Amino acid sequence: MATIALSMLSKTGASPITPSIRTCQVPQWRAATKPKSPRNITVKSGSGHPEDFDLKQYSKPLIESVNRELHNLIPLSNDRIEEAMRYSVIGGAGKRSCPLMCIAACEAVGGQREEALPVACALEMIYAASLILDDLPCMDDDSLRRGRPSAHAESPGAAIRASDALCALAFHHIARPSDALRPERGLKVVHELAKAEGSTGMVGGQYMDLATAGTPFIDPALVEYILLDKLALMAEISLVSGGIVGGGSDEEVQRLRAYGHCVGLAYQIVDDMLEQSGTTEELGKTAGKDKIEGKATYPEVYGIERCREIVVELV
């Protein structure tokens, strides 16, 4: 599998990490959505200084709105698949980073948070579905996700099918008639999400992550490729989606894309660093799992000190 994965990488033209950071561009295989420079970004709302901004105060009502909507979207039932869907999305709810980024981006370009809510919830469902697939190698152990046993612990078969069902429900929620979301904007978001989730996006990245586990030779371009298709791509698509539903211009959406690319990759690198040094209790997920499985990560390639420098560059 590793040989197949590395041959796939050679076809993508993924760039080495340093040029990618310096130019703030996604690898060549996603050249159609290459972001412009993220510098000098301006927004239409919010006049306070950054030091005056209280993230917790801003986030709390938004998370509550997202949680209410998700409760309504995934019904309570005795169906094993729907139980797994609720368990993955609602039980042990995470930070709701993707919905928050989507809503914040919508507001940044002058939109209303109500416009972004359907897409924000859809993004959380897609993210939860990706976590289910990410846990596939750990089906037979006691791995934790968001502080609890992963969805596979109860029923592996139902968990995998729940992942499929969550993706379908996410697209259904965006595409269905709604007073909040304009149809033409919803269509653009569906196009972006479908492209991001496919074989040249998250699914491809997850496959590479699994296929190269335990491979003794780790190519830096391969590590970048994998990480860009984990949270990095989710951050990018969350911000892009928010910009679209908020009515942002093409230039504003591209700036949001560049920001998401950088902040998502930075977050993923920090997450990999903490995964090596943190405890299971601190992380809310099984510590040291990537190293045990032989995953290709930034700390393994560059070491902790260089990773800190890369994160500073990205930020």
CSV table of C-alpha atoms in Angstrom, one decimal:
chain,number,residue,atom,x,y,z
A,1,MET,CA,0.0,0.0,0.0
A,2,ALA,CA,2.8,2.4,0.8
A,3,THR,CA,4.3,1.9,-2.7
A,4,ILE,CA,0.9,2.7,-4.3
A,5,ALA,CA,0.5,5.8,-2.1
A,6,LEU,CA,3.9,7.2,-2.9
A,7,SER,CA,3.3,6.7,-6.6
A,8,MET,CA,0.0,8.6,-6.2
A,9,LEU,CA,1.9,11.4,-4.5
A,10,SER,CA,4.3,11.7,-7.5
A,11,LYS,CA,1.3,12.4,-9.7
A,12,THR,CA,0.0,15.1,-7.6
A,13,GLY,CA,3.1,17.4,-7.8
A,14,ALA,CA,2.9,18.3,-4.1
A,15,SER,CA,5.4,20.9,-3.3
A,16,PRO,CA,8.0,20.8,-0.5
A,17,ILE,CA,7.0,22.4,2.8
A,18,THR,CA,9.3,25.5,2.8
A,19,PRO,CA,8.2,27.0,-0.6
A,20,SER,CA,4.6,26.2,0.2
A,21,ILE,CA,4.8,28.2,3.4
A,22,ARG,CA,6.8,31.1,1.9
A,23,THR,CA,4.4,31.6,-1.0
A,24,CYS,CA,1.3,30.6,1.0
A,25,GLN,CA,0.1,28.4,-1.9
A,26,VAL,CA,-1.6,25.1,-1.8
A,27,PRO,CA,0.2,22.3,-3.6
A,28,GLN,CA,0.0,22.2,-7.4
A,29,TRP,CA,-2.5,19.4,-7.4
A,30,ARG,CA,-5.1,21.9,-6.1
A,31,ALA,CA,-3.8,24.7,-8.4
A,32,ALA,CA,-7.4,25.6,-9.5
A,33,THR,CA,-8.0,26.9,-6.0
A,34,LYS,CA,-4.6,28.4,-5.3
A,35,PRO,CA,-5.0,31.2,-2.8
A,36,LYS,CA,-3.5,34.7,-3.2
A,37,SER,CA,-1.2,36.2,-0.6
A,38,PRO,CA,-3.0,36.5,2.8
A,39,ARG,CA,-1.3,39.8,3.7
A,40,ASN,CA,-3.3,43.0,4.2
A,41,ILE,CA,-6.6,41.3,4.6
A,42,THR,CA,-9.4,43.7,5.5
A,43,VAL,CA,-12.9,42.8,6.7
A,44,LYS,CA,-16.2,44.7,6.7
A,45,SER,CA,-17.3,44.2,10.3
A,46,GLY,CA,-15.7,44.5,13.7
A,47,SER,CA,-13.9,47.6,14.6
A,48,GLY,CA,-12.3,46.6,17.9
A,49,HIS,CA,-8.7,46.0,18.5
A,50,PRO,CA,-7.6,42.3,18.5
A,51,GLU,CA,-6.6,42.5,22.2
A,52,ASP,CA,-10.2,43.5,23.0
A,53,PHE,CA,-11.7,40.4,21.4
A,54,ASP,CA,-13.0,37.7,23.7
A,55,LEU,CA,-13.1,34.5,21.8
A,56,LYS,CA,-15.1,32.6,24.5
A,57,GLN,CA,-17.7,35.3,24.6
A,58,TYR,CA,-18.0,35.4,20.8
A,59,SER,CA,-18.1,31.6,20.5
A,60,LYS,CA,-20.6,30.7,23.2
A,61,PRO,CA,-23.9,31.8,21.6
A,62,LEU,CA,-22.7,30.4,18.2
A,63,ILE,CA,-21.9,27.0,19.6
A,64,GLU,CA,-25.2,26.9,21.4
A,65,SER,CA,-27.0,27.7,18.1
A,66,VAL,CA,-25.0,25.0,16.2
A,67,ASN,CA,-25.7,22.4,18.9
A,68,ARG,CA,-29.5,23.1,18.9
A,69,GLU,CA,-29.5,22.8,15.1
A,70,LEU,CA,-27.6,19.6,15.2
A,71,HIS,CA,-29.9,18.1,17.8
A,72,ASN,CA,-32.9,18.8,15.5
A,73,LEU,CA,-31.1,17.5,12.4
A,74,ILE,CA,-30.2,14.1,13.7
A,75,PRO,CA,-33.3,12.5,15.2
A,76,LEU,CA,-33.4,10.3,18.3
A,77,SER,CA,-34.2,6.8,17.4
A,78,ASN,CA,-33.3,3.2,18.1
A,79,ASP,CA,-31.7,2.8,14.7
A,80,ARG,CA,-28.0,1.8,15.2
A,81,ILE,CA,-26.8,4.0,12.4
A,82,GLU,CA,-28.6,7.1,13.7
A,83,GLU,CA,-27.3,6.3,17.2
A,84,ALA,CA,-23.8,6.3,15.8
A,85,MET,CA,-24.4,9.6,13.9
A,86,ARG,CA,-25.6,11.3,17.1
A,87,TYR,CA,-22.8,9.8,19.1
A,88,SER,CA,-20.2,11.1,16.7
A,89,VAL,CA,-21.6,14.6,16.2
A,90,ILE,CA,-23.4,15.5,19.4
A,91,GLY,CA,-22.1,13.3,22.2
A,92,GLY,CA,-18.9,14.6,23.6
A,93,ALA,CA,-19.2,17.7,21.4
A,94,GLY,CA,-15.9,19.1,20.3
A,95,LYS,CA,-14.9,22.8,20.0
A,96,ARG,CA,-17.1,23.3,16.9
A,97,SER,CA,-14.1,24.9,15.2
A,98,CYS,CA,-15.4,24.4,11.6
A,99,PRO,CA,-18.8,25.9,12.3
A,100,LEU,CA,-17.2,28.8,14.2
A,101,MET,CA,-14.8,29.6,11.3
A,102,CYS,CA,-17.7,29.4,8.8
A,103,ILE,CA,-19.9,31.8,10.8
A,104,ALA,CA,-17.0,34.2,11.5
A,105,ALA,CA,-16.0,34.3,7.8
A,106,CYS,CA,-19.6,35.0,6.9
A,107,GLU,CA,-19.7,38.0,9.3
A,108,ALA,CA,-16.3,39.2,8.2
A,109,VAL,CA,-17.5,39.8,4.7
A,110,GLY,CA,-20.7,41.5,5.9
A,111,GLY,CA,-23.1,38.6,6.1
A,112,GLN,CA,-25.5,37.5,8.9
A,113,ARG,CA,-24.7,34.5,11.0
A,114,GLU,CA,-28.2,33.1,10.3
A,115,GLU,CA,-27.1,32.7,6.7
A,116,ALA,CA,-24.1,30.6,7.6
A,117,LEU,CA,-25.8,28.3,10.2
A,118,PRO,CA,-27.0,25.6,7.7
A,119,VAL,CA,-23.6,25.3,6.2
A,120,ALA,CA,-21.9,25.5,9.6
A,121,CYS,CA,-23.8,22.5,10.8
A,122,ALA,CA,-23.1,20.6,7.5
A,123,LEU,CA,-19.4,21.2,8.0
A,124,GLU,CA,-19.5,19.8,11.5
A,125,MET,CA,-21.2,16.6,10.2
A,126,ILE,CA,-18.6,16.2,7.5
A,127,TYR,CA,-15.8,16.8,10.0
A,128,ALA,CA,-17.4,14.2,12.3
A,129,ALA,CA,-17.6,11.7,9.4
A,130,SER,CA,-13.9,12.3,8.6
A,131,LEU,CA,-13.0,11.5,12.3
A,132,ILE,CA,-14.9,8.2,12.0
A,133,LEU,CA,-12.8,7.2,9.0
A,134,ASP,CA,-9.6,8.5,10.7
A,135,ASP,CA,-10.3,6.1,13.5
A,136,LEU,CA,-10.5,3.1,11.2
A,137,PRO,CA,-7.1,1.7,12.1
A,138,CYS,CA,-8.0,1.7,15.8
A,139,MET,CA,-11.2,-0.3,15.6
A,140,ASP,CA,-9.8,-3.0,17.8
A,141,ASP,CA,-8.3,-0.9,20.6
A,142,ASP,CA,-9.5,1.5,23.2
A,143,SER,CA,-8.7,4.7,21.3
A,144,LEU,CA,-10.4,7.9,22.5
A,145,ARG,CA,-12.0,10.6,20.5
A,146,ARG,CA,-13.2,13.8,22.2
A,147,GLY,CA,-12.6,12.3,25.5
A,148,ARG,CA,-14.7,9.2,24.9
A,149,PRO,CA,-14.3,5.8,23.1
A,150,SER,CA,-14.4,6.3,19.4
A,151,ALA,CA,-17.6,5.5,17.5
A,152,HIS,CA,-16.2,2.1,16.5
A,153,ALA,CA,-16.2,0.8,20.1
A,154,GLU,CA,-19.9,0.0,20.1
A,155,SER,CA,-20.5,-1.1,16.5
A,156,PRO,CA,-17.7,-0.8,13.8
A,157,GLY,CA,-20.2,-1.5,11.0
A,158,ALA,CA,-22.7,1.1,12.1
A,159,ALA,CA,-19.9,3.7,12.6
A,160,ILE,CA,-18.6,3.3,9.1
A,161,ARG,CA,-22.1,3.6,7.7
A,162,ALA,CA,-22.8,6.5,10.0
A,163,SER,CA,-19.9,8.3,8.3
A,164,ASP,CA,-21.6,7.8,4.9
A,165,ALA,CA,-24.9,8.9,6.2
A,166,LEU,CA,-23.5,12.1,7.8
A,167,CYS,CA,-22.0,13.2,4.5
A,168,ALA,CA,-25.3,12.6,2.8
A,169,LEU,CA,-27.2,14.5,5.5
A,170,ALA,CA,-24.7,17.4,5.3
A,171,PHE,CA,-25.3,17.9,1.6
A,172,HIS,CA,-29.0,17.5,2.0
A,173,HIS,CA,-29.1,20.2,4.7
A,174,ILE,CA,-27.3,22.7,2.4
A,175,ALA,CA,-29.3,21.9,-0.7
A,176,ARG,CA,-32.8,21.8,0.7
A,177,PRO,CA,-35.0,25.0,0.4
A,178,SER,CA,-34.2,27.4,3.2
A,179,ASP,CA,-35.0,31.0,3.9
A,180,ALA,CA,-31.6,31.5,5.4
A,181,LEU,CA,-29.4,30.3,2.5
A,182,ARG,CA,-29.7,31.7,-1.0
A,183,PRO,CA,-29.8,28.8,-3.5
A,184,GLU,CA,-27.0,30.1,-5.8
A,185,ARG,CA,-24.7,30.5,-2.8
A,186,GLY,CA,-25.6,27.0,-1.5
A,187,LEU,CA,-24.8,25.6,-4.9
A,188,LYS,CA,-21.3,27.2,-4.8
A,189,VAL,CA,-20.7,25.7,-1.3
A,190,VAL,CA,-21.8,22.2,-2.4
A,191,HIS,CA,-19.3,22.5,-5.3
A,192,GLU,CA,-16.5,23.5,-2.9
A,193,LEU,CA,-17.4,20.8,-0.3
A,194,ALA,CA,-17.7,18.0,-2.9
A,195,LYS,CA,-14.3,18.9,-4.4
A,196,ALA,CA,-12.7,19.1,-1.0
A,197,GLU,CA,-14.1,15.8,0.3
A,198,GLY,CA,-13.2,13.6,-2.7
A,199,SER,CA,-10.2,11.6,-3.8
A,200,THR,CA,-8.1,14.6,-4.4
A,201,GLY,CA,-9.1,16.0,-1.0
A,202,MET,CA,-9.9,14.6,2.4
A,203,VAL,CA,-10.5,11.0,1.2
A,204,GLY,CA,-7.3,10.9,-0.7
A,205,GLY,CA,-5.4,12.4,2.2
A,206,GLN,CA,-6.8,9.9,4.6
A,207,TYR,CA,-5.9,7.0,2.3
A,208,MET,CA,-2.3,8.3,2.1
A,209,ASP,CA,-2.2,8.6,5.9
A,210,LEU,CA,-3.3,4.9,6.3
A,211,ALA,CA,-1.3,3.6,3.4
A,212,THR,CA,2.0,5.1,4.5
A,213,ALA,CA,1.8,4.2,8.2
A,214,GLY,CA,4.9,2.4,9.2
A,215,THR,CA,6.8,3.4,6.0
A,216,PRO,CA,10.5,3.9,7.0
A,217,PHE,CA,11.1,6.6,4.4
A,218,ILE,CA,9.1,9.8,5.0
A,219,ASP,CA,9.1,12.4,2.3
A,220,PRO,CA,8.4,15.9,3.6
A,221,ALA,CA,6.2,16.6,0.6
A,222,LEU,CA,4.1,13.5,1.5
A,223,VAL,CA,3.7,14.8,5.1
A,224,GLU,CA,2.5,18.1,3.8
A,225,TYR,CA,0.1,16.5,1.4
A,226,ILE,CA,-1.4,14.4,4.2
A,227,LEU,CA,-1.7,17.3,6.7
A,228,LEU,CA,-3.2,19.6,4.1
A,229,ASP,CA,-6.0,17.1,3.7
A,230,LYS,CA,-6.8,16.8,7.4
A,231,LEU,CA,-7.8,19.8,9.5
A,232,ALA,CA,-6.0,22.2,7.2
A,233,LEU,CA,-8.5,21.5,4.4
A,234,MET,CA,-11.4,21.6,6.8
A,235,ALA,CA,-10.3,25.0,8.0
A,236,GLU,CA,-9.9,26.3,4.5
A,237,ILE,CA,-13.2,25.0,3.3
A,238,SER,CA,-15.0,26.3,6.4
A,239,LEU,CA,-13.8,29.8,5.8
A,240,VAL,CA,-14.4,29.7,2.1
A,241,SER,CA,-18.0,28.5,2.7
A,242,GLY,CA,-18.6,31.2,5.2
A,243,GLY,CA,-17.3,33.8,2.7
A,244,ILE,CA,-19.5,32.5,0.0
A,245,VAL,CA,-22.8,32.4,2.0
A,246,GLY,CA,-22.0,35.9,3.4
A,247,GLY,CA,-21.8,37.3,-0.1
A,248,GLY,CA,-18.1,37.9,-0.2
A,249,SER,CA,-16.3,39.0,-3.4
A,250,ASP,CA,-14.1,36.6,-5.2
A,251,GLU,CA,-11.0,38.4,-3.8
A,252,GLU,CA,-12.4,38.1,-0.3
A,253,VAL,CA,-13.1,34.4,-0.6
A,254,GLN,CA,-9.6,33.8,-2.0
A,255,ARG,CA,-8.1,35.7,1.0
A,256,LEU,CA,-10.2,33.6,3.4
A,257,ARG,CA,-8.9,30.5,1.5
A,258,ALA,CA,-5.3,31.6,2.0
A,259,TYR,CA,-5.9,32.3,5.7
A,260,GLY,CA,-7.6,28.9,6.2
A,261,HIS,CA,-4.7,27.2,4.4
A,262,CYS,CA,-2.2,28.7,6.8
A,263,VAL,CA,-4.1,28.5,10.1
A,264,GLY,CA,-5.3,25.0,9.4
A,265,LEU,CA,-1.9,23.7,8.7
A,266,ALA,CA,-0.5,25.5,11.7
A,267,TYR,CA,-3.2,23.9,13.9
A,268,GLN,CA,-2.5,20.4,12.6
A,269,ILE,CA,1.3,20.8,13.2
A,270,VAL,CA,0.7,21.9,16.7
A,271,ASP,CA,-1.8,19.0,17.2
A,272,ASP,CA,0.9,16.6,16.1
A,273,MET,CA,3.4,18.2,18.5
A,274,LEU,CA,1.0,17.9,21.4
A,275,GLU,CA,0.1,14.3,20.4
A,276,GLN,CA,3.8,13.4,21.1
A,277,SER,CA,4.1,15.3,24.3
A,278,GLY,CA,0.6,15.5,25.9
A,279,THR,CA,-1.3,13.0,27.9
A,280,THR,CA,-4.5,11.2,26.9
A,281,GLU,CA,-6.4,13.2,29.6
A,282,GLU,CA,-5.1,16.5,28.4
A,283,LEU,CA,-5.7,15.8,24.7
A,284,GLY,CA,-9.1,14.1,25.0
A,285,LYS,CA,-7.8,11.5,22.6
A,286,THR,CA,-5.3,8.7,22.8
A,287,ALA,CA,-1.8,10.2,23.2
A,288,GLY,CA,1.1,8.7,21.2
A,289,LYS,CA,-1.1,6.9,18.8
A,290,ASP,CA,0.5,8.4,15.7
A,291,LYS,CA,4.0,7.3,16.8
A,292,ILE,CA,2.8,3.8,17.6
A,293,GLU,CA,1.2,3.4,14.2
A,294,GLY,CA,4.2,4.9,12.4
A,295,LYS,CA,2.3,7.8,11.0
A,296,ALA,CA,4.1,10.4,8.9
A,297,THR,CA,4.0,13.7,10.9
A,298,TYR,CA,5.8,17.0,11.0
A,299,PRO,CA,7.6,16.2,14.3
A,300,GLU,CA,8.9,12.9,12.9
A,301,VAL,CA,10.3,14.7,9.8
A,302,TYR,CA,11.5,18.1,11.2
A,303,GLY,CA,11.7,17.7,15.0
A,304,ILE,CA,9.9,19.8,17.6
A,305,GLU,CA,12.1,22.9,17.4
A,306,ARG,CA,11.8,23.2,13.6
A,307,CYS,CA,8.0,22.6,13.9
A,308,ARG,CA,7.8,25.6,16.2
A,309,GLU,CA,9.5,27.7,13.6
A,310,ILE,CA,7.2,26.5,10.8
A,311,VAL,CA,4.1,27.3,12.9
A,312,VAL,CA,5.4,30.9,13.6
A,313,GLU,CA,6.0,31.3,9.8
A,314,LEU,CA,2.4,30.1,9.1
A,315,VAL,CA,0.8,32.3,11.7
